[in-house]
């Protein structure tokens, strides 16, 4: 381990002489870890921040094969959105949307059987456009649960994007084009949108044609139906 710098090493009086090699090594060691320390502090701050909605987060403790050791009702409701249900004390797929579960459990069981810890992350899309983010941490078999390793499944539900964001993600629209489509769907006329933005109606017509090209719509009424049919946050 490198020695710590002497008191006041960064501001040394002339009478004390030059820095020696141990001082330089110690300062280099400390400086190298400043960025890491700041990053860890930021992550701890984020982890301590209150969640958006407690009902959108949950934790499940699993034994091998998907047997539930601990779970709360709100967490089970989140899993139900992703096609997974609790049956006879085990998590299992309730419909094709829950097919991800079997693969995840197989990976965790394989790691536990091999005496390894494992971590797996995945996102499961939900019917309303939201998604369920899952982080599974599996422990190797030990003397406490000799049958083979508990796993912790941490879950967070991310709400669907707003209409403009959904348009940009699905149809590669620019921010201005997506905002125009949403404004039209909300009942605003081109002249009103032009006045608000400080642009000409012709400029908006050019943007609207680009929106038609990207979305496959041919008339404004089709575009309005497309926007209104998007999942909303």
CSV table of C-alpha atoms in Angstrom, one decimal:
chain,number,residue,atom,x,y,z
A,1,UNK,CA,0.0,0.0,0.0
A,2,UNK,CA,1.4,3.4,-0.9
A,3,UNK,CA,2.1,5.8,2.0
A,4,UNK,CA,-0.2,8.7,2.6
A,5,UNK,CA,1.2,12.1,1.9
A,6,UNK,CA,2.5,14.1,4.8
A,7,UNK,CA,0.3,16.8,6.2
A,8,UNK,CA,0.2,19.8,3.9
A,9,UNK,CA,2.1,17.9,1.1
A,10,UNK,CA,0.3,19.8,-1.7
A,11,UNK,CA,1.4,23.2,-0.2
A,12,UNK,CA,4.9,22.7,1.2
A,13,UNK,CA,7.0,25.6,2.4
A,14,UNK,CA,10.5,26.1,0.8
A,15,UNK,CA,12.1,25.4,4.1
A,16,UNK,CA,10.8,21.8,4.0
A,17,UNK,CA,12.4,21.1,0.6
A,18,UNK,CA,11.2,19.3,-2.5
A,19,UNK,CA,8.6,16.6,-2.7
A,20,UNK,CA,10.1,13.1,-2.5
A,21,UNK,CA,9.0,10.1,-4.6
A,22,UNK,CA,6.7,8.8,-1.9
A,23,UNK,CA,4.7,12.1,-1.9
A,24,UNK,CA,4.3,12.0,-5.7
A,25,UNK,CA,3.2,8.3,-5.6
A,26,UNK,CA,0.7,9.0,-2.9
A,27,UNK,CA,-0.8,12.0,-4.6
A,28,UNK,CA,-1.0,10.1,-7.9
A,29,UNK,CA,-2.8,7.3,-6.1
A,30,UNK,CA,-5.3,9.7,-4.6
A,31,UNK,CA,-6.0,11.7,-7.8
A,32,UNK,CA,-6.6,8.5,-9.8
A,33,UNK,CA,-9.5,7.7,-7.5
A,34,UNK,CA,-11.2,11.1,-7.4
A,35,UNK,CA,-13.4,10.4,-10.4
A,36,UNK,CA,-14.3,7.0,-9.0
A,37,UNK,CA,-15.3,8.5,-5.7
A,38,UNK,CA,-17.4,11.2,-7.3
A,39,UNK,CA,-19.2,8.5,-9.5
A,40,UNK,CA,-19.9,6.3,-6.5
A,41,UNK,CA,-21.2,9.3,-4.5
A,42,UNK,CA,-23.6,10.2,-7.4
A,43,UNK,CA,-24.9,6.7,-7.7
A,44,UNK,CA,-25.5,6.6,-3.9
A,45,UNK,CA,-27.4,9.9,-4.2
A,46,UNK,CA,-29.6,8.5,-7.0
A,47,UNK,CA,-30.2,5.3,-5.1
A,48,UNK,CA,-31.3,7.3,-2.0
A,49,UNK,CA,-33.8,9.4,-4.0
A,50,UNK,CA,-37.4,8.5,-3.6
A,51,UNK,CA,-38.9,6.5,-6.4
A,52,UNK,CA,-41.5,8.0,-8.7
A,53,UNK,CA,-44.2,5.6,-7.5
A,54,UNK,CA,-43.7,2.7,-5.0
A,55,UNK,CA,-46.3,0.6,-6.9
A,56,UNK,CA,-44.0,0.7,-10.0
A,57,UNK,CA,-41.2,-1.1,-8.2
A,58,UNK,CA,-40.9,-4.5,-6.5
A,59,UNK,CA,-38.6,-7.3,-5.4
A,60,UNK,CA,-39.1,-11.1,-5.5
A,61,UNK,CA,-36.9,-13.6,-3.8
A,62,UNK,CA,-36.8,-16.9,-5.7
A,63,UNK,CA,-35.5,-20.4,-4.9
A,64,UNK,CA,-34.5,-22.8,-7.7
A,65,UNK,CA,-37.1,-23.5,-10.3
A,66,UNK,CA,-39.0,-20.3,-9.7
A,67,UNK,CA,-40.4,-21.1,-6.2
A,68,UNK,CA,-41.2,-17.9,-4.5
A,69,UNK,CA,-39.6,-17.3,-1.1
A,70,UNK,CA,-40.9,-13.7,-0.8
A,71,UNK,CA,-43.1,-11.4,-2.9
A,72,UNK,CA,-45.6,-8.6,-2.3
A,73,UNK,CA,-49.0,-8.3,-4.0
A,74,UNK,CA,-48.0,-5.1,-5.9
A,75,UNK,CA,-44.9,-6.9,-7.3
A,76,UNK,CA,-47.0,-9.8,-8.4
A,77,UNK,CA,-49.4,-7.4,-10.2
A,78,UNK,CA,-46.4,-6.0,-12.1
A,79,UNK,CA,-45.3,-9.5,-13.1
A,80,UNK,CA,-48.9,-10.2,-14.2
A,81,UNK,CA,-48.6,-7.4,-16.7
A,82,UNK,CA,-45.6,-9.2,-18.2
A,83,UNK,CA,-47.4,-12.5,-18.6
A,84,UNK,CA,-46.2,-14.1,-15.4
A,85,UNK,CA,-48.4,-15.5,-12.6
A,86,UNK,CA,-48.0,-17.2,-9.2
A,87,UNK,CA,-49.2,-20.8,-9.3
A,88,UNK,CA,-48.6,-23.4,-6.6
A,89,UNK,CA,-46.0,-21.2,-5.0
A,90,UNK,CA,-44.0,-20.8,-8.2
A,91,UNK,CA,-43.7,-18.2,-10.9
A,92,UNK,CA,-44.8,-19.4,-14.3
A,93,UNK,CA,-45.8,-18.0,-17.6
A,94,UNK,CA,-49.5,-17.3,-17.8
A,95,UNK,CA,-49.5,-16.5,-21.6
A,96,UNK,CA,-46.9,-16.2,-24.4
A,97,UNK,CA,-45.9,-12.8,-23.1
A,98,UNK,CA,-44.3,-14.5,-20.1
A,99,UNK,CA,-42.0,-16.7,-22.2
A,100,UNK,CA,-39.0,-14.7,-21.0
A,101,UNK,CA,-39.4,-16.2,-17.5
A,102,UNK,CA,-38.3,-19.8,-18.3
A,103,UNK,CA,-35.1,-18.7,-20.0
A,104,UNK,CA,-34.3,-16.4,-17.1
A,105,UNK,CA,-34.9,-19.2,-14.5
A,106,UNK,CA,-32.8,-21.7,-16.5
A,107,UNK,CA,-29.9,-19.2,-16.5
A,108,UNK,CA,-30.1,-18.6,-12.8
A,109,UNK,CA,-30.5,-22.4,-12.0
A,110,UNK,CA,-27.5,-23.2,-14.2
A,111,UNK,CA,-25.3,-20.6,-12.5
A,112,UNK,CA,-26.4,-21.8,-9.0
A,113,UNK,CA,-25.8,-25.5,-9.9
A,114,UNK,CA,-22.3,-24.6,-11.1
A,115,UNK,CA,-21.6,-22.7,-7.9
A,116,UNK,CA,-21.4,-19.3,-9.6
A,117,UNK,CA,-23.2,-16.0,-8.9
A,118,UNK,CA,-25.0,-14.6,-11.8
A,119,UNK,CA,-26.6,-11.3,-12.9
A,120,UNK,CA,-29.1,-10.9,-15.8
A,121,UNK,CA,-30.9,-7.8,-17.0
A,122,UNK,CA,-33.8,-7.6,-19.5
A,123,UNK,CA,-36.6,-5.3,-20.6
A,124,UNK,CA,-40.1,-6.8,-21.2
A,125,UNK,CA,-42.5,-4.7,-23.3
A,126,UNK,CA,-46.0,-4.3,-22.0
A,127,UNK,CA,-49.3,-4.0,-23.9
A,128,UNK,CA,-49.8,-0.3,-23.1
A,129,UNK,CA,-46.4,0.7,-24.4
A,130,UNK,CA,-44.7,0.7,-21.0
A,131,UNK,CA,-41.9,-1.7,-20.2
A,132,UNK,CA,-40.9,-3.8,-17.3
A,133,UNK,CA,-37.1,-3.6,-16.5
A,134,UNK,CA,-35.9,-6.6,-14.6
A,135,UNK,CA,-32.5,-7.3,-12.9
A,136,UNK,CA,-32.0,-10.8,-11.6
A,137,UNK,CA,-29.2,-11.6,-9.2
A,138,UNK,CA,-28.6,-15.3,-8.5
A,139,UNK,CA,-26.5,-16.7,-5.7
A,140,UNK,CA,-24.6,-19.9,-5.7
A,141,UNK,CA,-25.7,-22.8,-3.5
A,142,UNK,CA,-24.6,-22.6,0.1
A,143,UNK,CA,-25.1,-24.2,3.4
A,144,UNK,CA,-28.2,-22.2,4.2
A,145,UNK,CA,-30.2,-23.1,1.1
A,146,UNK,CA,-28.2,-26.2,0.1
A,147,UNK,CA,-30.9,-27.0,-2.5
A,148,UNK,CA,-29.3,-24.4,-4.6
A,149,UNK,CA,-29.1,-20.6,-4.5
A,150,UNK,CA,-31.6,-17.9,-3.9
A,151,UNK,CA,-32.2,-15.3,-6.6
A,152,UNK,CA,-33.3,-11.7,-6.2
A,153,UNK,CA,-35.5,-10.3,-9.0
A,154,UNK,CA,-35.7,-6.5,-8.9
A,155,UNK,CA,-38.5,-5.0,-11.0
A,156,UNK,CA,-39.3,-1.5,-12.2
A,157,UNK,CA,-42.2,-0.4,-14.5
A,158,UNK,CA,-41.3,2.4,-16.9
A,159,UNK,CA,-44.5,4.2,-18.1
A,160,UNK,CA,-45.1,4.5,-21.9
A,161,UNK,CA,-43.6,7.6,-23.6
A,162,UNK,CA,-45.7,10.6,-24.5
A,163,UNK,CA,-47.2,10.7,-28.0
A,164,UNK,CA,-44.5,12.9,-29.5
A,165,UNK,CA,-41.7,10.7,-28.1
A,166,UNK,CA,-43.5,7.5,-29.3
A,167,UNK,CA,-43.8,9.0,-32.8
A,168,UNK,CA,-40.1,9.8,-32.9
A,169,UNK,CA,-39.2,6.3,-31.7
A,170,UNK,CA,-41.5,4.5,-34.1
A,171,UNK,CA,-41.4,6.6,-37.2
A,172,UNK,CA,-38.1,8.4,-37.1
A,173,UNK,CA,-39.6,11.8,-37.0
A,174,UNK,CA,-37.8,14.9,-35.9
A,175,UNK,CA,-38.8,16.7,-32.7
A,176,UNK,CA,-40.6,19.4,-34.8
A,177,UNK,CA,-42.4,16.9,-37.0
A,178,UNK,CA,-43.6,14.9,-34.0
A,179,UNK,CA,-44.8,18.0,-32.2
A,180,UNK,CA,-46.7,19.1,-35.4
A,181,UNK,CA,-48.5,15.7,-35.6
A,182,UNK,CA,-49.5,15.8,-32.0
A,183,UNK,CA,-50.8,19.4,-32.3
A,184,UNK,CA,-52.9,18.5,-35.3
A,185,UNK,CA,-54.3,15.5,-33.4
A,186,UNK,CA,-55.2,17.9,-30.5
A,187,UNK,CA,-57.3,19.9,-32.9
A,188,UNK,CA,-55.1,22.9,-33.8
A,189,UNK,CA,-55.1,24.3,-37.3
A,190,UNK,CA,-51.9,24.8,-39.3
A,191,UNK,CA,-52.3,28.6,-39.2
A,192,UNK,CA,-52.6,28.5,-35.3
A,193,UNK,CA,-49.5,26.3,-35.0
A,194,UNK,CA,-47.6,28.5,-37.4
A,195,UNK,CA,-48.5,31.6,-35.4
A,196,UNK,CA,-47.4,30.0,-32.1
A,197,UNK,CA,-44.1,28.8,-33.5
A,198,UNK,CA,-43.4,32.0,-35.5
A,199,UNK,CA,-43.0,30.1,-38.8
A,200,UNK,CA,-44.9,30.2,-42.1
A,201,UNK,CA,-47.8,27.8,-42.9
A,202,UNK,CA,-45.8,26.7,-46.0
A,203,UNK,CA,-42.9,25.6,-43.6
A,204,UNK,CA,-45.4,23.5,-41.7
A,205,UNK,CA,-46.8,22.0,-44.9
A,206,UNK,CA,-43.3,20.8,-45.8
A,207,UNK,CA,-42.9,19.2,-42.3
A,208,UNK,CA,-46.4,17.6,-42.6
A,209,UNK,CA,-45.4,16.0,-45.9
A,210,UNK,CA,-42.3,14.6,-44.3
A,211,UNK,CA,-44.6,13.2,-41.5
A,212,UNK,CA,-46.8,11.6,-44.1
A,213,UNK,CA,-43.8,10.0,-45.8
A,214,UNK,CA,-42.4,8.5,-42.6
A,215,UNK,CA,-45.7,7.3,-41.1
A,216,UNK,CA,-47.3,6.1,-44.4
A,217,UNK,CA,-50.4,8.3,-43.9
A,218,UNK,CA,-51.9,10.1,-46.9
A,219,UNK,CA,-54.4,12.4,-45.2
A,220,UNK,CA,-54.5,14.4,-42.1
A,221,UNK,CA,-57.4,12.4,-40.7
A,222,UNK,CA,-55.2,9.2,-41.0
A,223,UNK,CA,-52.4,10.9,-39.1
A,224,UNK,CA,-54.8,12.0,-36.3
A,225,UNK,CA,-56.1,8.4,-35.9
A,226,UNK,CA,-52.5,7.2,-35.7
A,227,UNK,CA,-51.6,9.7,-33.0
A,228,UNK,CA,-54.7,9.1,-31.0
A,229,UNK,CA,-54.0,5.4,-31.1
A,230,UNK,CA,-50.6,5.7,-29.5
A,231,UNK,CA,-50.2,4.5,-25.9
A,232,UNK,CA,-50.2,7.5,-23.5
A,233,UNK,CA,-48.2,8.0,-20.4
